[in-house]
Short mmCIF file of C-alpha atoms in Angstrom, two decimals:
data_model
loop_
_atom_site.label_atom_id
_atom_site.label_comp_id
_atom_site.label_asym_id
_atom_site.label_seq_id
_atom_site.Cartn_x
_atom_site.Cartn_y
_atom_site.Cartn_z
CA UNK A 511 121.17 101.18 118.85
CA UNK A 512 117.89 99.23 118.55
CA UNK A 513 117.94 95.57 119.46
CA UNK A 514 118.53 93.15 116.60
CA UNK A 515 117.52 89.79 117.98
CA UNK A 516 116.98 88.30 114.51
CA UNK A 517 120.72 88.12 113.84
CA UNK A 518 121.19 85.95 116.91
CA UNK A 519 122.01 82.57 115.34
CA UNK A 520 119.94 80.48 117.75
CA UNK A 521 116.96 82.83 117.50
CA UNK A 522 117.16 83.01 113.71
CA UNK A 523 117.26 79.23 113.27
CA UNK A 524 114.25 78.83 115.55
CA UNK A 525 112.34 81.61 113.80
CA UNK A 526 112.97 80.13 110.34
CA UNK A 527 111.74 76.74 111.58
CA UNK A 528 108.60 78.40 112.96
CA UNK A 529 107.85 80.18 109.69
CA UNK A 530 108.42 77.05 107.62
CA UNK A 531 105.58 75.24 109.40
CA UNK A 532 101.94 76.20 109.95
CA UNK A 533 102.04 79.54 111.72
CA UNK A 534 99.96 82.51 112.81
CA UNK A 535 101.62 84.82 110.28
CA UNK A 536 100.57 82.88 107.21
CA UNK A 537 97.16 81.77 108.50
CA UNK A 538 96.04 84.95 110.25
CA UNK A 539 98.16 88.10 110.19
CA UNK A 540 99.30 88.28 106.56
CA UNK A 541 95.88 87.46 105.00
CA UNK A 542 94.28 90.11 107.22
CA UNK A 543 96.88 92.68 106.20
CA UNK A 544 96.55 91.97 102.48
CA UNK A 545 92.75 92.13 102.71
CA UNK A 546 93.07 95.83 103.58
CA UNK A 547 95.06 96.72 100.45
CA UNK A 548 93.16 97.71 97.34
CA UNK A 549 94.58 97.96 93.83
CA UNK A 550 98.35 98.55 94.11
CA UNK A 551 99.18 98.51 90.40
CA UNK A 552 101.82 101.13 89.67
CA UNK A 553 102.34 101.96 93.36
CA UNK A 554 105.66 102.45 95.14
CA UNK A 555 105.85 100.67 98.49
CA UNK A 556 108.22 100.90 101.43
CA UNK A 557 108.24 97.81 103.66
CA UNK A 558 109.68 98.45 107.14
CA UNK A 559 110.94 95.26 108.77
CA UNK A 560 110.51 93.25 105.58
CA UNK A 561 111.94 90.01 106.98
CA UNK A 562 112.22 87.30 104.31
CA UNK A 563 110.60 89.55 101.70
CA UNK A 564 107.79 87.14 100.89
CA UNK A 565 105.17 89.91 100.97
CA UNK A 566 107.36 92.20 98.84
CA UNK A 567 107.37 89.62 96.08
CA UNK A 568 103.59 89.38 96.42
CA UNK A 569 103.33 93.15 95.96
CA UNK A 570 105.27 92.94 92.67
CA UNK A 571 103.08 90.06 91.50
CA UNK A 572 100.03 92.21 92.26
CA UNK A 573 101.37 94.98 90.04
CA UNK A 574 103.37 97.31 92.30
CA UNK A 575 105.89 99.35 90.32
CA UNK A 576 108.61 99.39 92.95
CA UNK A 577 109.11 97.91 96.42
CA UNK A 578 111.85 98.78 98.85
CA UNK A 579 112.24 96.32 101.71
CA UNK A 580 114.32 97.32 104.71
CA UNK A 581 115.21 95.32 107.79
CA UNK A 582 117.70 95.70 110.63
CA UNK A 583 118.68 92.03 110.29
CA UNK A 584 121.43 91.05 107.86
CA UNK A 585 120.27 87.44 108.04
CA UNK A 586 116.75 88.42 107.04
CA UNK A 587 117.94 90.49 104.10
CA UNK A 588 120.25 87.71 102.92
CA UNK A 589 117.32 85.27 102.92
CA UNK A 590 115.07 87.83 101.20
CA UNK A 591 117.60 88.34 98.41
CA UNK A 592 118.08 84.59 98.01
CA UNK A 593 114.39 83.62 98.01
CA UNK A 594 112.23 86.61 97.14
CA UNK A 595 114.17 88.82 94.76
CA UNK A 596 112.33 90.08 91.68
CA UNK A 597 112.51 92.94 89.23
CA UNK A 598 111.34 96.08 90.97
CA UNK A 599 112.43 95.02 94.47
CA UNK A 600 115.30 96.58 96.40
CA UNK A 601 116.42 95.22 99.77
CA UNK A 602 118.63 97.01 102.29
CA UNK A 603 119.90 96.42 105.81
CA UNK A 604 118.57 99.43 107.70
CA UNK A 605 116.84 100.02 111.05
CA UNK A 606 113.51 101.82 111.17
CA UNK A 607 115.19 104.68 112.98
CA UNK A 608 117.01 105.69 109.80
CA UNK A 609 114.01 106.39 107.59
CA UNK A 610 115.32 109.91 107.10
CA UNK A 611 118.20 108.44 105.07
CA UNK A 612 115.83 107.07 102.41
CA UNK A 613 115.36 109.22 99.32
CA UNK A 614 112.03 109.77 97.61
CA UNK A 615 108.39 109.37 98.56
CA UNK A 616 106.10 106.35 98.58
CA UNK A 617 102.43 105.61 98.02
CA UNK A 618 102.28 102.96 100.74
CA UNK A 619 104.31 102.27 103.87
CA UNK A 620 103.75 98.71 105.04
CA UNK A 621 105.10 97.03 108.16
CA UNK A 622 104.41 93.59 109.58
CA UNK A 623 105.06 92.90 113.27
CA UNK A 624 107.91 95.37 113.62
CA UNK A 625 106.61 98.41 115.51
CA UNK A 626 106.61 96.77 118.96
CA UNK A 627 110.41 96.59 118.68
CA UNK A 628 110.64 100.39 118.25
CA UNK A 629 111.11 102.48 121.38
CA UNK A 630 110.15 105.93 120.04
CA UNK A 631 106.80 105.29 118.40
CA UNK A 632 105.96 108.97 117.89
CA UNK A 633 109.17 109.66 115.99
CA UNK A 634 108.62 106.56 113.87
CA UNK A 635 105.14 107.69 112.82
CA UNK A 636 106.42 111.22 112.06
CA UNK A 637 109.25 109.79 109.93
CA UNK A 638 106.77 107.62 108.03
CA UNK A 639 104.54 110.64 107.46
CA UNK A 640 107.47 112.46 105.84
CA UNK A 641 108.09 109.55 103.45
CA UNK A 642 104.51 109.28 102.17
CA UNK A 643 102.99 111.16 99.28
CA UNK A 644 99.85 113.19 100.12
CA UNK A 645 97.03 110.73 100.74
CA UNK A 646 99.50 107.86 101.06
CA UNK A 647 98.67 104.80 103.13
CA UNK A 648 100.30 103.50 106.31
CA UNK A 649 99.35 99.89 107.00
CA UNK A 650 100.99 98.10 109.90
CA UNK A 651 100.54 95.23 112.29
CA UNK A 652 102.09 94.76 115.70
CA UNK A 653 101.68 92.54 118.72
CA UNK A 654 98.39 93.42 120.35
CA UNK A 655 98.76 95.66 123.45
CA UNK A 656 97.09 92.90 125.48
CA UNK A 657 99.96 90.67 124.42
CA UNK A 658 102.75 93.15 125.09
CA UNK A 659 101.49 93.81 128.64
CA UNK A 660 103.07 91.77 131.43
CA UNK A 661 101.31 88.47 132.02
CA UNK A 662 100.86 86.62 135.27
CA UNK A 663 99.70 83.04 135.18
CA UNK A 664 99.58 82.64 131.44
CA UNK A 665 97.05 80.65 129.43
CA UNK A 666 94.88 77.94 130.95
CA UNK A 667 93.66 75.25 128.59
CA UNK A 668 90.75 74.53 130.93
CA UNK A 669 89.51 78.02 131.69
CA UNK A 670 90.76 79.81 128.58
CA UNK A 671 91.34 82.84 130.75
CA UNK A 672 94.28 85.18 130.94
CA UNK A 673 95.47 87.25 133.85
CA UNK A 674 97.78 90.10 133.00
CA UNK A 675 99.22 93.09 134.80
CA UNK A 676 100.86 96.45 134.15
CA UNK A 677 98.77 97.29 131.09
CA UNK A 678 98.83 101.02 131.89
CA UNK A 679 102.58 100.99 132.63
CA UNK A 680 104.08 101.61 129.24
CA UNK A 681 107.71 100.96 128.38
CA UNK A 682 110.28 98.22 127.98
CA UNK A 683 109.41 94.56 128.26
CA UNK A 684 112.02 91.78 128.37
CA UNK A 685 110.84 88.27 127.66
CA UNK A 686 111.91 84.83 126.47
CA UNK A 687 111.07 83.86 122.89
CA UNK A 688 113.43 81.17 121.58
CA UNK A 689 116.17 82.90 123.62
CA UNK A 690 116.27 85.00 126.78
CA UNK A 691 116.39 88.78 126.75
CA UNK A 692 114.08 89.68 123.84
CA UNK A 693 113.28 93.39 124.21
CA UNK A 694 109.97 94.87 123.04
CA UNK A 695 108.00 98.00 123.99
CA UNK A 696 104.51 98.07 125.40
CA UNK A 697 102.10 100.89 124.53
CA UNK A 698 98.41 101.03 125.31
CA UNK A 699 95.83 100.91 122.56
CA UNK A 700 94.94 104.54 123.25
CA UNK A 701 98.56 105.70 122.92
CA UNK A 702 98.98 103.93 119.59
CA UNK A 703 95.83 105.42 118.08
CA UNK A 704 96.39 108.92 119.51
CA UNK A 705 99.97 109.13 118.25
CA UNK A 706 98.92 108.16 114.73
CA UNK A 707 96.28 110.88 114.64
CA UNK A 708 98.51 113.52 116.20
CA UNK A 709 101.25 112.85 113.67
CA UNK A 710 99.00 113.70 110.73
CA UNK A 711 97.10 110.56 109.79
CA UNK A 712 93.44 109.75 109.32
CA UNK A 713 92.62 106.30 110.63
CA UNK A 714 90.59 104.18 108.22
CA UNK A 715 90.50 100.70 109.79
CA UNK A 716 91.49 99.09 113.07
CA UNK A 717 91.46 95.30 112.93
CA UNK A 718 92.01 92.56 115.51
CA UNK A 719 92.01 89.61 113.11
CA UNK A 720 90.09 86.42 113.83
CA UNK A 721 91.01 83.06 112.27
CA UNK A 722 88.95 81.56 109.49
CA UNK A 723 87.35 78.14 109.85
CA UNK A 724 89.91 76.71 107.43
CA UNK A 725 92.75 78.14 109.53
CA UNK A 726 91.31 76.52 112.65
CA UNK A 727 91.11 73.17 110.85
CA UNK A 728 94.76 73.43 109.83
CA UNK A 729 96.01 74.73 113.20
CA UNK A 730 93.43 74.06 115.93
CA UNK A 731 95.18 76.09 118.63
CA UNK A 732 94.68 79.27 116.59
CA UNK A 733 91.07 79.23 117.83
CA UNK A 734 92.49 80.85 120.98
CA UNK A 735 92.43 84.10 119.01
CA UNK A 736 88.73 84.29 119.90
CA UNK A 737 89.78 84.53 123.56
CA UNK A 738 92.73 86.92 123.22
CA UNK A 739 93.88 88.58 120.00
CA UNK A 740 97.57 88.33 119.17
CA UNK A 741 97.68 91.12 116.59
CA UNK A 742 96.58 94.70 116.11
CA UNK A 743 96.36 96.03 112.55
CA UNK A 744 95.90 99.70 111.70
CA UNK A 745 95.25 101.21 108.27
CA UNK A 746 95.54 104.99 107.98
CA UNK A 747 96.09 107.71 105.38
CA UNK A 748 98.29 110.79 105.38
CA UNK A 749 96.17 113.93 105.70
#
């Protein structure tokens, strides 16, 4: 059973507080993701790891015909239904490992900061491929492989230098984020890209987003993204 840290009460409260303030998601990751989506009017979209559903509501407002948001966390889905429900949106509690249980095909599969929680990346990409119409788009973000590698020493405000280890040793990582014991999976950049291509996709764009000047003014520490990117975004199409 995949880890579901977001239903941990302490973690969930801390995460909600983080997202309610100025944060990297709203200032950096989400704008970069949405910039890679063209006209979605009339499209059907599957959102894996939909969280609060804020982006799903945006998709409907931009003209999507139907959006299905799925997330392993009951707390996330409850909040999505309470705050971001709209005609054309369906939310369900479901882990990414059960994509085979979803009926129908989609024009776009979208996922924000979910894939680094998935152990079997190859199977995930194959399952997504089977749920896309021919030529359909897969657009996802995840923690950057530099970030998921094991760090030693951390960030220095003076030197702005990072020292990290074990980049080539892929596998499980256990860290502290709000609570102890948060499990993620580290894969190298080359593994991520190769698996996507091998599973039947044509890569269109690879993006390591940089903050805008306005984002830096609002949240000065986000300028660190020029030293070490937090996110990797990949846009690809089903062959």
